[in-house]
mmCIF file of C-alpha atoms and ligand atoms in Angstrom:
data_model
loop_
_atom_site.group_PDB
_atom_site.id
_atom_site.type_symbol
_atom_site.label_atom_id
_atom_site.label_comp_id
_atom_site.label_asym_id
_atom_site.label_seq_id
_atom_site.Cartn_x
_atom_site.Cartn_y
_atom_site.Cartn_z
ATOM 1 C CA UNK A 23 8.795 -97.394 111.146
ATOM 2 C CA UNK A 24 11.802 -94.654 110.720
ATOM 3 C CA UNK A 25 12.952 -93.140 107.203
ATOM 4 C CA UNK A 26 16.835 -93.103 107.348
ATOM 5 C CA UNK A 27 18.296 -90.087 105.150
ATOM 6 C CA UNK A 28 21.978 -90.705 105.107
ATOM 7 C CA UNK A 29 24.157 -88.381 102.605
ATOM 8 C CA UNK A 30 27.382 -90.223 101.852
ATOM 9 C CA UNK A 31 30.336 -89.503 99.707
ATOM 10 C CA UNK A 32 29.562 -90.802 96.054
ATOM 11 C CA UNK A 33 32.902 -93.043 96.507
ATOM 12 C CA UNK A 34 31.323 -94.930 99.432
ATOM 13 C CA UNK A 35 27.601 -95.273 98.084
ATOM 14 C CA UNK A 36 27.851 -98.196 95.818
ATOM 15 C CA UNK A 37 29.569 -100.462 98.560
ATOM 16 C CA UNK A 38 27.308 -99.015 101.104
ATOM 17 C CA UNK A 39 24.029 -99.944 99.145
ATOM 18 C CA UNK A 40 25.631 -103.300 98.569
ATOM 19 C CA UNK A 41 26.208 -104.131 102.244
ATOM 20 C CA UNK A 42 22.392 -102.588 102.937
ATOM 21 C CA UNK A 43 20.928 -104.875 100.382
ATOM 22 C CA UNK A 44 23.088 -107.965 101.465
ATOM 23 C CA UNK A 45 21.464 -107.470 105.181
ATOM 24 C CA UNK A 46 17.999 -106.957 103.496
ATOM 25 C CA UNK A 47 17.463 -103.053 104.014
ATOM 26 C CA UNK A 48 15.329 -101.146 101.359
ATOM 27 C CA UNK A 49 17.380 -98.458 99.958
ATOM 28 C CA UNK A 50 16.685 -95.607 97.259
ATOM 29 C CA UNK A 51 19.976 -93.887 95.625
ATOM 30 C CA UNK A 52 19.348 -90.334 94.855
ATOM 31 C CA UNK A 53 21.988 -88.207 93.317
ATOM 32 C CA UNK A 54 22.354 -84.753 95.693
ATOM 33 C CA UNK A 55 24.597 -81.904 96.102
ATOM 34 C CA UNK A 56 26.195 -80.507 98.818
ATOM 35 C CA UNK A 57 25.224 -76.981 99.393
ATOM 36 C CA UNK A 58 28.489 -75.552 100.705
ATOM 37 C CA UNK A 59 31.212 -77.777 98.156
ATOM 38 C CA UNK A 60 28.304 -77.494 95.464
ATOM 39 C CA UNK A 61 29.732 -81.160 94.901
ATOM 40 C CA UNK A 62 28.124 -84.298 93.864
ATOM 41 C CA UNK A 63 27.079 -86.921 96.784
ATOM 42 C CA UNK A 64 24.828 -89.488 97.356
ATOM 43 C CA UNK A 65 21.353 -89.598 99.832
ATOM 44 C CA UNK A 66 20.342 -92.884 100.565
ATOM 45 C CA UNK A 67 16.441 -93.088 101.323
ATOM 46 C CA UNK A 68 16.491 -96.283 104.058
ATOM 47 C CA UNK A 69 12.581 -97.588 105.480
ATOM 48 C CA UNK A 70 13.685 -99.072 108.374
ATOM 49 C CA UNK A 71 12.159 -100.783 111.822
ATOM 50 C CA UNK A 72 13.034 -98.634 114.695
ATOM 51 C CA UNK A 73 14.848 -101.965 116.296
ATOM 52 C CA UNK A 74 16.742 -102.067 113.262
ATOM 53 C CA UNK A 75 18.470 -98.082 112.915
ATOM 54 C CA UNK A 76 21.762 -98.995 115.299
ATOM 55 C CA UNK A 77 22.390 -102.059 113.356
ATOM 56 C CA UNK A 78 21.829 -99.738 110.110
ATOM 57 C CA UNK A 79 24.629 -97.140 111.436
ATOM 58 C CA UNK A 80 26.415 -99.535 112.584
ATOM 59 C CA UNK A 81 26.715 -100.342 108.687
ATOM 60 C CA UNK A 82 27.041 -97.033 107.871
ATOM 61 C CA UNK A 83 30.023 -96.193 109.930
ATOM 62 C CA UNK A 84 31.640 -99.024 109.086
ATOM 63 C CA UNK A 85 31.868 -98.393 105.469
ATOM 64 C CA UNK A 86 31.789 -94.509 105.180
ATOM 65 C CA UNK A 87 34.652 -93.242 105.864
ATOM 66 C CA UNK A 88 35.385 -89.280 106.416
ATOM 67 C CA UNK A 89 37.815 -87.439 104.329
ATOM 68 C CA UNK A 90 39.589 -84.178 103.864
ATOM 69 C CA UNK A 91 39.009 -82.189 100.779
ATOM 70 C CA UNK A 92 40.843 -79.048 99.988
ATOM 71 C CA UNK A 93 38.444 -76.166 98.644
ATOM 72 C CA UNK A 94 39.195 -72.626 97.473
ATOM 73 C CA UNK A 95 35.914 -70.627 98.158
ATOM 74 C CA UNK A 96 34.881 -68.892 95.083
ATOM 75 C CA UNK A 97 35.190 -64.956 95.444
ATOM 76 C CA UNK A 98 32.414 -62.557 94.801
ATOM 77 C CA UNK A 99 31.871 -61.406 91.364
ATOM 78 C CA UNK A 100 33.985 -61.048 88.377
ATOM 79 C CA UNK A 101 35.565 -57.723 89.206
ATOM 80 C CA UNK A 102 36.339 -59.320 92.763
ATOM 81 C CA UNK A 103 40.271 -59.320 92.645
ATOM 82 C CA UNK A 104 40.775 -60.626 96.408
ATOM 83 C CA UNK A 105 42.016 -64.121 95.593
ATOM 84 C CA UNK A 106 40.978 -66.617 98.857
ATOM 85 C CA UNK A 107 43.769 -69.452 100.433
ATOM 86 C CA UNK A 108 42.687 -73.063 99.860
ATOM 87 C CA UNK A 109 40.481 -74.536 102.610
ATOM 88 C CA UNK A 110 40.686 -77.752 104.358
ATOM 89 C CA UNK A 111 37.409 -79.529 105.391
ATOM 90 C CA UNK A 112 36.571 -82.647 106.646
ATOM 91 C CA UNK A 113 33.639 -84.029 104.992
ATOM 92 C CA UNK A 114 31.691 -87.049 106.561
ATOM 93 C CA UNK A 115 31.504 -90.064 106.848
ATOM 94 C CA UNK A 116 27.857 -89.906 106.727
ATOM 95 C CA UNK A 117 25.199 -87.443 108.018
ATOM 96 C CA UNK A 118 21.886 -89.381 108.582
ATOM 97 C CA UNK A 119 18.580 -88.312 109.876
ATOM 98 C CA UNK A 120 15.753 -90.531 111.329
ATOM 99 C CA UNK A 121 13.034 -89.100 110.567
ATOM 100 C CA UNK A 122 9.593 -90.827 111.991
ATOM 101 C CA UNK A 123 7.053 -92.006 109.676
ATOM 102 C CA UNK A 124 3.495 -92.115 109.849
ATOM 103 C CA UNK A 125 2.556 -94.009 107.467
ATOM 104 C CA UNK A 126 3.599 -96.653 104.687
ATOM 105 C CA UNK A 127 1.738 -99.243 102.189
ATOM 106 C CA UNK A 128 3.424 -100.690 99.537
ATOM 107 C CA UNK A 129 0.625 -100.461 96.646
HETATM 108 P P1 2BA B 17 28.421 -79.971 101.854
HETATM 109 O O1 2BA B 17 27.351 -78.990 102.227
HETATM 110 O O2 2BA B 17 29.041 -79.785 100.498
HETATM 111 O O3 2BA B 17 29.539 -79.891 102.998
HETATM 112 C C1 2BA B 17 30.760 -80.596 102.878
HETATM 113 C C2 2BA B 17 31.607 -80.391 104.119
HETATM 114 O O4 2BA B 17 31.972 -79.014 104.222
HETATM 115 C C3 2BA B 17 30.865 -80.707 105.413
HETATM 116 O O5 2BA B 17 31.000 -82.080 105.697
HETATM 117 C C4 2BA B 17 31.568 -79.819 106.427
HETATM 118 O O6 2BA B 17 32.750 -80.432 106.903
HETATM 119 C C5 2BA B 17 31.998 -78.623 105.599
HETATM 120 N N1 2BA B 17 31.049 -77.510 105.751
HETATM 121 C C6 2BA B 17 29.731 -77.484 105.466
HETATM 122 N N2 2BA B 17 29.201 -76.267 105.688
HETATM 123 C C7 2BA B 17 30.232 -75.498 106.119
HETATM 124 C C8 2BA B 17 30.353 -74.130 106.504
HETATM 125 N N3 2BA B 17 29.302 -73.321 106.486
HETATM 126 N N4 2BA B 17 31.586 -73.685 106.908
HETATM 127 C C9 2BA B 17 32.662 -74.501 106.917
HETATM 128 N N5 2BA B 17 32.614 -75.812 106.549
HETATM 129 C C10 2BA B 17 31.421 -76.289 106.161
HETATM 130 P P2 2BA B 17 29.797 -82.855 106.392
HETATM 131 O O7 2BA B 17 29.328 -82.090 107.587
HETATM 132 O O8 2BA B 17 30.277 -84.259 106.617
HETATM 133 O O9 2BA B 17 28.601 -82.856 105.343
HETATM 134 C C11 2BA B 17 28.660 -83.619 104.136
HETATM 135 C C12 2BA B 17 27.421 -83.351 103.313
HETATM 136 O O10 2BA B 17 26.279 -83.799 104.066
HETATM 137 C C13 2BA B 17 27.147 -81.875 103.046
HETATM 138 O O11 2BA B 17 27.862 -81.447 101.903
HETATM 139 C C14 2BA B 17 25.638 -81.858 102.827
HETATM 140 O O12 2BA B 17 25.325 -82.314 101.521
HETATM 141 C C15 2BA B 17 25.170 -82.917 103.827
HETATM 142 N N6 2BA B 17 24.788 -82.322 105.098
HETATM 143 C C16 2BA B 17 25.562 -82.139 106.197
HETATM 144 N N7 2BA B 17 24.877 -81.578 107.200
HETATM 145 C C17 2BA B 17 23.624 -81.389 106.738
HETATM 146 C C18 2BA B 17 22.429 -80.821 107.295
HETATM 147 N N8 2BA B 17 22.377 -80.332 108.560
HETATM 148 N N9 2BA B 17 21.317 -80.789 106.519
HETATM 149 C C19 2BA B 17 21.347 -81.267 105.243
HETATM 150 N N10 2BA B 17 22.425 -81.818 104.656
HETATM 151 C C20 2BA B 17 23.566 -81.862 105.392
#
């Protein structure tokens, strides 16, 4: 058995844990943040059989799609007068980690 992390844009969660409940996946929602927009998004928690992970981002890619997001980085402090220019940056998609698990019951 694998444990699928997959951290998705909060706009493509809710159709994404629809399709992955529709094909019979187990899926937990948790509510993250991105460390370098320090914006809301979503990690999905997926147990999965190995033969099962291609169909899984297969799924994934389907539905999540990337996007560009504008971002001015926030100076220094508050005496910091050096005003930075707006940032493109393409955020996923989806970035997923299999991680291998060792273990699981259901209790
Ligand atoms: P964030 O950390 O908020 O990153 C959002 C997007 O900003 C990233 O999209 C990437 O395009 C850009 N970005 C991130 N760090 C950057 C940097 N140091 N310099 C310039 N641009 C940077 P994605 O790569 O698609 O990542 C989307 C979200 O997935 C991330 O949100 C983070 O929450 C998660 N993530 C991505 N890679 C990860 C990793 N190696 N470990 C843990 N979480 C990760």
């Amino acid at each position: 058995m694998k444990m699928v992390m997959a951290v998705v844009q909060n706009s493509d969660a809710a159709r994404l844990i629809e399709e992955l409940t529709d094909k019979k996946f187990g899926v937990t929602k948790l509510a993250s943040t991105g460390g370098f927009l320090k914006s809301g998004n979503t990690t999905l928690m997926i147990g999965v059989e190995e033969e099962r992970i291609e169909e899984l981002i297969e799924l994934t890619k389907k539905v999540c799609r990337p996007r560009k997001q504008v971002v001015t980085p926030f100076p220094g402090g508050p005496v910091d007068t050096y005003v930075p220019n707006p940032i493109e940056v393409r955020v996923g998609g989806a970035a997923i980690f299999v991680l291998n698990i060792e273990r699981f019951e259901k209790i």
